[in-house]
């Protein structure tokens, strides 16, 4: 997949992370990865953060640390209501469907890490439900500066 196809699939407002779409075409390539591994799903980084006390916080908060999919439950008690409701609903659905969960998600490569650009709720719910998950990742590979994506400030140190 090239960046034009990536933009066609994911660039219609579905990605709410503040990605600089103007730079994507000129400065990025796209890597595709398929996995059925729960461990690999759990290692993906979300655009959710924890503070020093283990509470949910924003990416710009002093001392914010990004959470992996496997760690999101750490901040569950302080999740915004909409996040809690969405994950609860999806987790229940994924847990009782009896079918594999199929997720096609966009990400951004930051060194050895992949930061999810969208689908954080679905990824977390599938992980927490311990669902049989088929994961197809479309990963942008480009500069790791915060001008491309503000969240990258946590990875480009």
Short mmCIF file of N, CA and C in Angstrom, two decimals:
data_model
loop_
_atom_site.label_atom_id
_atom_site.label_comp_id
_atom_site.label_asym_id
_atom_site.label_seq_id
_atom_site.Cartn_x
_atom_site.Cartn_y
_atom_site.Cartn_z
N UNK A 1 0.85 -1.17 0.00
CA UNK A 1 0.00 0.00 0.00
C UNK A 1 0.90 1.24 0.00
N UNK A 2 0.51 2.23 -0.74
CA UNK A 2 1.26 3.49 -0.72
C UNK A 2 0.51 4.51 0.14
N UNK A 3 1.12 5.68 0.31
CA UNK A 3 0.52 6.68 1.19
C UNK A 3 -0.79 7.23 0.62
N UNK A 4 -0.96 7.23 -0.69
CA UNK A 4 -2.22 7.69 -1.28
C UNK A 4 -3.36 6.76 -0.90
N UNK A 5 -3.12 5.45 -0.95
CA UNK A 5 -4.13 4.48 -0.55
C UNK A 5 -4.40 4.59 0.95
N UNK A 6 -3.35 4.78 1.74
CA UNK A 6 -3.51 4.96 3.19
C UNK A 6 -4.42 6.15 3.45
N UNK A 7 -4.18 7.26 2.77
CA UNK A 7 -4.99 8.47 2.96
C UNK A 7 -6.43 8.23 2.50
N UNK A 8 -6.60 7.48 1.43
CA UNK A 8 -7.95 7.18 0.94
C UNK A 8 -8.74 6.37 1.96
N UNK A 9 -8.08 5.40 2.59
CA UNK A 9 -8.75 4.53 3.55
C UNK A 9 -8.96 5.22 4.90
N UNK A 10 -7.93 5.90 5.40
CA UNK A 10 -7.97 6.40 6.77
C UNK A 10 -8.07 7.92 6.89
N UNK A 11 -7.96 8.64 5.79
CA UNK A 11 -7.86 10.09 5.87
C UNK A 11 -9.14 10.87 5.81
N UNK A 12 -10.27 10.21 6.03
CA UNK A 12 -11.56 10.90 5.92
C UNK A 12 -12.11 11.37 7.27
N UNK A 13 -11.23 11.54 8.23
CA UNK A 13 -11.67 12.00 9.54
C UNK A 13 -11.74 10.90 10.58
N UNK A 14 -11.52 9.65 10.16
CA UNK A 14 -11.54 8.54 11.10
C UNK A 14 -10.40 8.61 12.11
N UNK A 15 -9.27 9.09 11.65
CA UNK A 15 -8.12 9.25 12.54
C UNK A 15 -8.24 10.59 13.23
N UNK A 16 -8.43 10.54 14.54
CA UNK A 16 -8.57 11.78 15.30
C UNK A 16 -7.25 12.25 15.89
N UNK A 17 -6.24 11.37 15.88
CA UNK A 17 -4.90 11.81 16.32
C UNK A 17 -4.47 12.94 15.38
N UNK A 18 -3.70 13.86 15.88
CA UNK A 18 -3.36 15.07 15.12
C UNK A 18 -2.18 14.84 14.18
N UNK A 19 -2.37 13.93 13.24
CA UNK A 19 -1.37 13.60 12.22
C UNK A 19 -1.31 14.71 11.19
N UNK A 20 -0.10 15.11 10.80
CA UNK A 20 0.06 16.13 9.76
C UNK A 20 -0.05 15.47 8.39
N UNK A 21 -1.27 15.43 7.88
CA UNK A 21 -1.55 14.76 6.61
C UNK A 21 -0.78 15.38 5.45
N UNK A 22 -0.45 16.67 5.54
CA UNK A 22 0.28 17.32 4.44
C UNK A 22 1.66 16.69 4.26
N UNK A 23 2.26 16.19 5.32
CA UNK A 23 3.60 15.62 5.25
C UNK A 23 3.60 14.12 4.92
N UNK A 24 2.48 13.46 5.11
CA UNK A 24 2.43 12.01 4.95
C UNK A 24 2.88 11.57 3.56
N UNK A 25 2.34 12.17 2.52
CA UNK A 25 2.65 11.74 1.15
C UNK A 25 4.14 11.87 0.83
N UNK A 26 4.75 12.98 1.21
CA UNK A 26 6.15 13.23 0.86
C UNK A 26 7.17 12.57 1.78
N UNK A 27 6.80 12.31 3.03
CA UNK A 27 7.80 11.88 4.00
C UNK A 27 7.59 10.48 4.57
N UNK A 28 6.53 9.79 4.17
CA UNK A 28 6.24 8.48 4.77
C UNK A 28 6.13 7.37 3.73
N UNK A 29 6.33 6.16 4.21
CA UNK A 29 6.00 4.95 3.47
C UNK A 29 5.03 4.17 4.36
N UNK A 30 4.45 3.12 3.80
CA UNK A 30 3.49 2.32 4.56
C UNK A 30 3.97 0.87 4.63
N UNK A 31 4.00 0.36 5.84
CA UNK A 31 4.35 -1.03 6.11
C UNK A 31 3.05 -1.76 6.46
N UNK A 32 2.87 -2.96 5.94
CA UNK A 32 1.69 -3.76 6.28
C UNK A 32 2.14 -4.94 7.13
N UNK A 33 1.36 -5.23 8.17
CA UNK A 33 1.71 -6.35 9.04
C UNK A 33 0.43 -7.05 9.48
N UNK A 34 0.45 -8.38 9.40
CA UNK A 34 -0.68 -9.19 9.83
C UNK A 34 -0.23 -10.06 10.99
N UNK A 35 -1.09 -10.18 12.01
CA UNK A 35 -0.78 -11.05 13.13
C UNK A 35 -2.05 -11.56 13.78
N UNK A 36 -1.93 -12.70 14.41
CA UNK A 36 -3.00 -13.25 15.24
C UNK A 36 -2.54 -13.34 16.69
N UNK A 37 -1.41 -12.72 16.98
CA UNK A 37 -0.78 -12.82 18.29
C UNK A 37 -1.37 -11.82 19.28
N UNK A 38 -1.90 -12.32 20.39
CA UNK A 38 -2.40 -11.45 21.45
C UNK A 38 -1.26 -10.63 22.03
N UNK A 39 -0.08 -11.24 22.12
CA UNK A 39 1.08 -10.54 22.64
C UNK A 39 1.41 -9.32 21.78
N UNK A 40 1.41 -9.48 20.45
CA UNK A 40 1.69 -8.35 19.56
C UNK A 40 0.62 -7.28 19.65
N UNK A 41 -0.64 -7.68 19.79
CA UNK A 41 -1.72 -6.71 19.99
C UNK A 41 -1.46 -5.92 21.26
N UNK A 42 -1.09 -6.60 22.32
CA UNK A 42 -0.84 -5.95 23.60
C UNK A 42 0.34 -5.01 23.60
N UNK A 43 1.31 -5.23 22.70
CA UNK A 43 2.50 -4.38 22.64
C UNK A 43 2.29 -3.07 21.88
N UNK A 44 1.19 -2.96 21.15
CA UNK A 44 0.93 -1.72 20.43
C UNK A 44 0.73 -0.58 21.42
N UNK A 45 1.22 0.59 21.07
CA UNK A 45 1.06 1.77 21.92
C UNK A 45 -0.23 2.49 21.54
N UNK A 46 -0.91 2.96 22.54
CA UNK A 46 -2.14 3.72 22.32
C UNK A 46 -1.83 5.22 22.35
N UNK A 47 -2.84 6.02 22.07
CA UNK A 47 -2.70 7.47 22.24
C UNK A 47 -3.35 7.88 23.55
N UNK A 48 -3.34 6.97 24.51
CA UNK A 48 -3.81 7.22 25.87
C UNK A 48 -2.60 7.21 26.79
N UNK A 49 -2.70 7.98 27.86
CA UNK A 49 -1.55 8.21 28.73
C UNK A 49 -1.91 8.07 30.20
N UNK A 50 -0.90 7.79 31.00
CA UNK A 50 -1.06 7.76 32.44
C UNK A 50 -0.12 8.78 33.07
N UNK A 51 -0.54 9.29 34.20
CA UNK A 51 0.35 10.18 34.95
C UNK A 51 1.06 9.35 36.02
N UNK A 52 1.85 10.02 36.85
CA UNK A 52 2.65 9.32 37.86
C UNK A 52 1.79 8.56 38.86
N UNK A 53 0.54 8.98 39.05
CA UNK A 53 -0.33 8.32 40.03
C UNK A 53 -1.17 7.20 39.43
N UNK A 54 -1.01 6.94 38.12
CA UNK A 54 -1.77 5.87 37.48
C UNK A 54 -3.13 6.30 36.97
N UNK A 55 -3.35 7.60 36.87
CA UNK A 55 -4.62 8.13 36.36
C UNK A 55 -4.49 8.48 34.89
N UNK A 56 -5.60 8.43 34.19
CA UNK A 56 -5.65 8.83 32.80
C UNK A 56 -5.28 10.31 32.66
N UNK A 57 -4.48 10.63 31.65
CA UNK A 57 -4.10 12.02 31.41
C UNK A 57 -3.87 12.23 29.92
N UNK A 58 -3.67 13.47 29.52
CA UNK A 58 -3.42 13.80 28.12
C UNK A 58 -1.95 13.71 27.76
N UNK A 59 -1.67 13.66 26.46
CA UNK A 59 -0.29 13.50 25.99
C UNK A 59 0.59 14.68 26.39
N UNK A 60 0.01 15.87 26.57
CA UNK A 60 0.80 17.06 26.87
C UNK A 60 1.07 17.24 28.36
N UNK A 61 0.48 16.41 29.20
CA UNK A 61 0.66 16.51 30.65
C UNK A 61 2.12 16.23 31.02
N UNK A 62 2.66 17.05 31.90
CA UNK A 62 4.03 16.85 32.39
C UNK A 62 4.16 15.44 32.98
N UNK A 63 5.08 14.65 32.49
CA UNK A 63 5.30 13.30 33.01
C UNK A 63 4.37 12.25 32.43
N UNK A 64 3.57 12.59 31.42
CA UNK A 64 2.67 11.61 30.81
C UNK A 64 3.48 10.47 30.20
N UNK A 65 2.96 9.26 30.35
CA UNK A 65 3.59 8.08 29.77
C UNK A 65 2.56 7.35 28.93
N UNK A 66 2.91 7.06 27.66
CA UNK A 66 1.96 6.35 26.81
C UNK A 66 1.70 4.94 27.33
N UNK A 67 0.48 4.48 27.13
CA UNK A 67 0.09 3.14 27.54
C UNK A 67 0.06 2.20 26.36
N UNK A 68 0.54 1.00 26.56
CA UNK A 68 0.38 -0.06 25.57
C UNK A 68 -1.05 -0.62 25.71
N UNK A 69 -1.50 -1.30 24.68
CA UNK A 69 -2.83 -1.92 24.74
C UNK A 69 -2.93 -2.82 25.97
N UNK A 70 -1.87 -3.55 26.27
CA UNK A 70 -1.89 -4.46 27.43
C UNK A 70 -1.95 -3.74 28.77
N UNK A 71 -1.71 -2.44 28.78
CA UNK A 71 -1.66 -1.67 30.02
C UNK A 71 -2.87 -0.77 30.25
N UNK A 72 -3.78 -0.68 29.30
CA UNK A 72 -4.84 0.32 29.41
C UNK A 72 -5.69 0.19 30.66
N UNK A 73 -5.83 -1.02 31.18
CA UNK A 73 -6.66 -1.21 32.37
C UNK A 73 -6.09 -0.51 33.60
N UNK A 74 -4.80 -0.13 33.56
CA UNK A 74 -4.18 0.58 34.67
C UNK A 74 -4.97 1.84 35.02
N UNK A 75 -5.47 2.53 33.98
CA UNK A 75 -6.16 3.80 34.19
C UNK A 75 -7.68 3.67 34.12
N UNK A 76 -8.19 2.45 34.12
CA UNK A 76 -9.63 2.23 33.93
C UNK A 76 -10.50 3.03 34.90
N UNK A 77 -10.11 3.15 36.14
CA UNK A 77 -10.91 3.87 37.13
C UNK A 77 -11.05 5.35 36.80
N UNK A 78 -10.15 5.89 35.99
CA UNK A 78 -10.20 7.32 35.66
C UNK A 78 -10.51 7.58 34.18
N UNK A 79 -10.95 6.55 33.45
CA UNK A 79 -11.30 6.75 32.05
C UNK A 79 -12.44 7.75 31.91
N UNK A 80 -12.40 8.55 30.86
CA UNK A 80 -13.58 9.37 30.55
C UNK A 80 -14.78 8.45 30.31
N UNK A 81 -15.94 8.92 30.64
CA UNK A 81 -17.16 8.11 30.56
C UNK A 81 -17.36 7.50 29.17
N UNK A 82 -17.14 8.28 28.12
CA UNK A 82 -17.35 7.76 26.76
C UNK A 82 -16.40 6.61 26.45
N UNK A 83 -15.14 6.71 26.88
CA UNK A 83 -14.18 5.63 26.64
C UNK A 83 -14.60 4.37 27.39
N UNK A 84 -14.97 4.54 28.66
CA UNK A 84 -15.37 3.39 29.47
C UNK A 84 -16.58 2.69 28.86
N UNK A 85 -17.55 3.45 28.43
CA UNK A 85 -18.76 2.89 27.84
C UNK A 85 -18.46 2.15 26.55
N UNK A 86 -17.65 2.77 25.70
CA UNK A 86 -17.31 2.17 24.40
C UNK A 86 -16.55 0.86 24.60
N UNK A 87 -15.57 0.87 25.47
CA UNK A 87 -14.77 -0.34 25.69
C UNK A 87 -15.61 -1.44 26.33
N UNK A 88 -16.46 -1.08 27.27
CA UNK A 88 -17.34 -2.08 27.90
C UNK A 88 -18.25 -2.73 26.87
N UNK A 89 -18.86 -1.93 26.02
CA UNK A 89 -19.76 -2.44 24.99
C UNK A 89 -19.02 -3.35 24.01
N UNK A 90 -17.88 -2.88 23.51
CA UNK A 90 -17.11 -3.67 22.55
C UNK A 90 -16.57 -4.95 23.17
N UNK A 91 -16.08 -4.83 24.39
CA UNK A 91 -15.53 -6.00 25.09
C UNK A 91 -16.60 -7.08 25.24
N UNK A 92 -17.78 -6.68 25.63
CA UNK A 92 -18.90 -7.62 25.77
C UNK A 92 -19.22 -8.27 24.42
N UNK A 93 -19.31 -7.44 23.40
CA UNK A 93 -19.62 -7.93 22.05
C UNK A 93 -18.55 -8.91 21.56
N UNK A 94 -17.28 -8.54 21.71
CA UNK A 94 -16.19 -9.40 21.25
C UNK A 94 -16.13 -10.70 22.05
N UNK A 95 -16.43 -10.62 23.34
CA UNK A 95 -16.35 -11.79 24.20
C UNK A 95 -17.41 -12.83 23.94
N UNK A 96 -18.56 -12.40 23.48
CA UNK A 96 -19.65 -13.37 23.30
C UNK A 96 -19.97 -13.68 21.84
N UNK A 97 -19.27 -13.08 20.90
CA UNK A 97 -19.61 -13.30 19.50
C UNK A 97 -19.27 -14.71 19.02
N UNK A 98 -18.22 -15.31 19.60
CA UNK A 98 -17.82 -16.64 19.15
C UNK A 98 -17.08 -16.65 17.84
N UNK A 99 -16.89 -15.48 17.26
CA UNK A 99 -16.16 -15.36 15.99
C UNK A 99 -14.89 -14.57 16.24
N UNK A 100 -13.89 -14.77 15.40
CA UNK A 100 -12.67 -13.96 15.54
C UNK A 100 -12.98 -12.48 15.31
N UNK A 101 -12.29 -11.65 16.05
CA UNK A 101 -12.39 -10.20 15.87
C UNK A 101 -11.39 -9.82 14.80
N UNK A 102 -11.87 -9.10 13.79
CA UNK A 102 -10.99 -8.68 12.71
C UNK A 102 -10.81 -7.16 12.79
N UNK A 103 -9.56 -6.75 12.97
CA UNK A 103 -9.25 -5.34 13.10
C UNK A 103 -8.26 -4.92 12.03
N UNK A 104 -8.60 -3.90 11.27
CA UNK A 104 -7.68 -3.26 10.33
C UNK A 104 -7.40 -1.88 10.90
N UNK A 105 -6.17 -1.67 11.37
CA UNK A 105 -5.86 -0.45 12.11
C UNK A 105 -4.68 0.31 11.54
N UNK A 106 -4.74 1.65 11.58
CA UNK A 106 -3.60 2.45 11.17
C UNK A 106 -2.67 2.73 12.35
N UNK A 107 -1.39 2.75 12.07
CA UNK A 107 -0.42 3.05 13.12
C UNK A 107 0.69 3.92 12.58
N UNK A 108 1.57 4.31 13.48
CA UNK A 108 2.75 5.11 13.11
C UNK A 108 3.96 4.50 13.78
N UNK A 109 5.00 4.20 13.01
CA UNK A 109 6.22 3.62 13.55
C UNK A 109 7.05 4.70 14.23
N UNK A 110 7.43 4.41 15.46
CA UNK A 110 8.30 5.30 16.24
C UNK A 110 9.43 4.42 16.78
N UNK A 111 10.48 4.27 15.99
CA UNK A 111 11.55 3.36 16.36
C UNK A 111 11.04 1.93 16.32
N UNK A 112 11.15 1.23 17.43
CA UNK A 112 10.66 -0.15 17.52
C UNK A 112 9.19 -0.23 17.91
N UNK A 113 8.58 0.90 18.20
CA UNK A 113 7.19 0.94 18.66
C UNK A 113 6.23 1.27 17.51
N UNK A 114 4.98 0.83 17.66
CA UNK A 114 3.92 1.23 16.75
C UNK A 114 2.84 1.90 17.59
N UNK A 115 2.52 3.15 17.23
CA UNK A 115 1.50 3.93 17.92
C UNK A 115 0.22 3.85 17.11
N UNK A 116 -0.86 3.39 17.72
CA UNK A 116 -2.14 3.32 17.02
C UNK A 116 -2.67 4.73 16.76
N UNK A 117 -3.05 4.98 15.53
CA UNK A 117 -3.61 6.28 15.16
C UNK A 117 -5.13 6.28 15.29
N UNK A 118 -5.73 5.11 15.26
CA UNK A 118 -7.17 4.96 15.39
C UNK A 118 -7.43 3.52 15.82
N UNK A 119 -8.59 3.27 16.38
CA UNK A 119 -8.94 1.92 16.79
C UNK A 119 -8.46 1.54 18.17
N UNK A 120 -8.07 2.53 18.97
CA UNK A 120 -7.60 2.25 20.32
C UNK A 120 -8.68 1.54 21.15
N UNK A 121 -9.93 1.98 21.04
CA UNK A 121 -11.03 1.36 21.79
C UNK A 121 -11.21 -0.10 21.37
N UNK A 122 -11.21 -0.34 20.06
CA UNK A 122 -11.41 -1.70 19.56
C UNK A 122 -10.25 -2.61 19.96
N UNK A 123 -9.02 -2.10 19.83
CA UNK A 123 -7.85 -2.90 20.19
C UNK A 123 -7.88 -3.24 21.68
N UNK A 124 -8.17 -2.25 22.52
CA UNK A 124 -8.22 -2.48 23.96
C UNK A 124 -9.33 -3.47 24.32
N UNK A 125 -10.50 -3.32 23.72
CA UNK A 125 -11.61 -4.22 24.02
C UNK A 125 -11.31 -5.65 23.60
N UNK A 126 -10.71 -5.82 22.43
CA UNK A 126 -10.35 -7.17 21.97
C UNK A 126 -9.32 -7.80 22.91
N UNK A 127 -8.35 -7.02 23.33
CA UNK A 127 -7.33 -7.51 24.25
C UNK A 127 -7.95 -7.88 25.60
N UNK A 128 -8.75 -6.98 26.16
CA UNK A 128 -9.35 -7.22 27.47
C UNK A 128 -10.34 -8.38 27.45
N UNK A 129 -10.98 -8.62 26.30
CA UNK A 129 -11.92 -9.74 26.16
C UNK A 129 -11.19 -11.05 25.91
N UNK A 130 -9.87 -10.97 25.70
CA UNK A 130 -9.06 -12.14 25.35
C UNK A 130 -9.64 -12.82 24.12
N UNK A 131 -10.09 -11.99 23.17
CA UNK A 131 -10.73 -12.48 21.96
C UNK A 131 -9.69 -12.98 20.95
N UNK A 132 -10.10 -13.98 20.18
CA UNK A 132 -9.30 -14.46 19.05
C UNK A 132 -9.30 -13.32 18.03
N UNK A 133 -8.15 -12.67 17.85
CA UNK A 133 -8.10 -11.45 17.05
C UNK A 133 -7.20 -11.62 15.84
N UNK A 134 -7.69 -11.17 14.69
CA UNK A 134 -6.91 -11.11 13.46
C UNK A 134 -6.64 -9.63 13.24
N UNK A 135 -5.38 -9.26 13.27
CA UNK A 135 -4.99 -7.86 13.23
C UNK A 135 -4.21 -7.55 11.97
N UNK A 136 -4.71 -6.62 11.17
CA UNK A 136 -4.02 -6.14 9.98
C UNK A 136 -3.65 -4.68 10.24
N UNK A 137 -2.36 -4.44 10.34
CA UNK A 137 -1.85 -3.09 10.63
C UNK A 137 -1.32 -2.44 9.37
N UNK A 138 -1.66 -1.18 9.20
CA UNK A 138 -1.11 -0.33 8.14
C UNK A 138 -0.31 0.73 8.87
N UNK A 139 1.01 0.63 8.80
CA UNK A 139 1.88 1.44 9.64
C UNK A 139 2.62 2.48 8.81
N UNK A 140 2.40 3.75 9.12
CA UNK A 140 3.17 4.82 8.49
C UNK A 140 4.58 4.81 9.07
N UNK A 141 5.56 4.89 8.20
CA UNK A 141 6.97 4.98 8.60
C UNK A 141 7.49 6.31 8.10
N UNK A 142 7.89 7.17 9.01
CA UNK A 142 8.35 8.49 8.62
C UNK A 142 9.09 9.14 9.77
N UNK A 143 9.21 10.46 9.73
CA UNK A 143 9.93 11.19 10.78
C UNK A 143 9.27 10.99 12.14
N UNK A 144 10.09 10.96 13.18
CA UNK A 144 9.53 10.80 14.52
C UNK A 144 9.59 12.12 15.29
N UNK A 145 9.19 13.17 14.61
CA UNK A 145 9.14 14.47 15.29
C UNK A 145 7.69 14.82 15.62
N UNK A 146 7.52 15.62 16.64
CA UNK A 146 6.18 15.95 17.12
C UNK A 146 5.41 16.84 16.14
N UNK A 147 6.08 17.39 15.13
CA UNK A 147 5.37 18.13 14.10
C UNK A 147 4.55 17.21 13.22
N UNK A 148 5.00 15.97 13.07
CA UNK A 148 4.27 14.98 12.29
C UNK A 148 3.06 14.47 13.09
N UNK A 149 3.28 14.24 14.37
CA UNK A 149 2.25 13.74 15.27
C UNK A 149 2.66 14.14 16.68
N UNK A 150 1.87 14.97 17.36
CA UNK A 150 2.30 15.45 18.69
C UNK A 150 2.68 14.33 19.66
N UNK A 151 2.02 13.18 19.56
CA UNK A 151 2.32 12.06 20.45
C UNK A 151 3.76 11.58 20.32
N UNK A 152 4.38 11.84 19.18
CA UNK A 152 5.75 11.34 18.95
C UNK A 152 6.77 11.98 19.87
N UNK A 153 6.40 13.05 20.55
CA UNK A 153 7.33 13.67 21.50
C UNK A 153 7.72 12.70 22.59
N UNK A 154 6.90 11.68 22.82
CA UNK A 154 7.19 10.68 23.84
C UNK A 154 8.12 9.58 23.33
N UNK A 155 8.41 9.57 22.04
CA UNK A 155 9.20 8.51 21.44
C UNK A 155 10.50 9.00 20.82
N UNK A 156 10.63 10.27 20.56
CA UNK A 156 11.80 10.79 19.82
C UNK A 156 12.89 11.35 20.73
N UNK A 157 12.90 10.92 21.95
CA UNK A 157 13.90 11.39 22.91
C UNK A 157 15.23 10.72 22.69
#
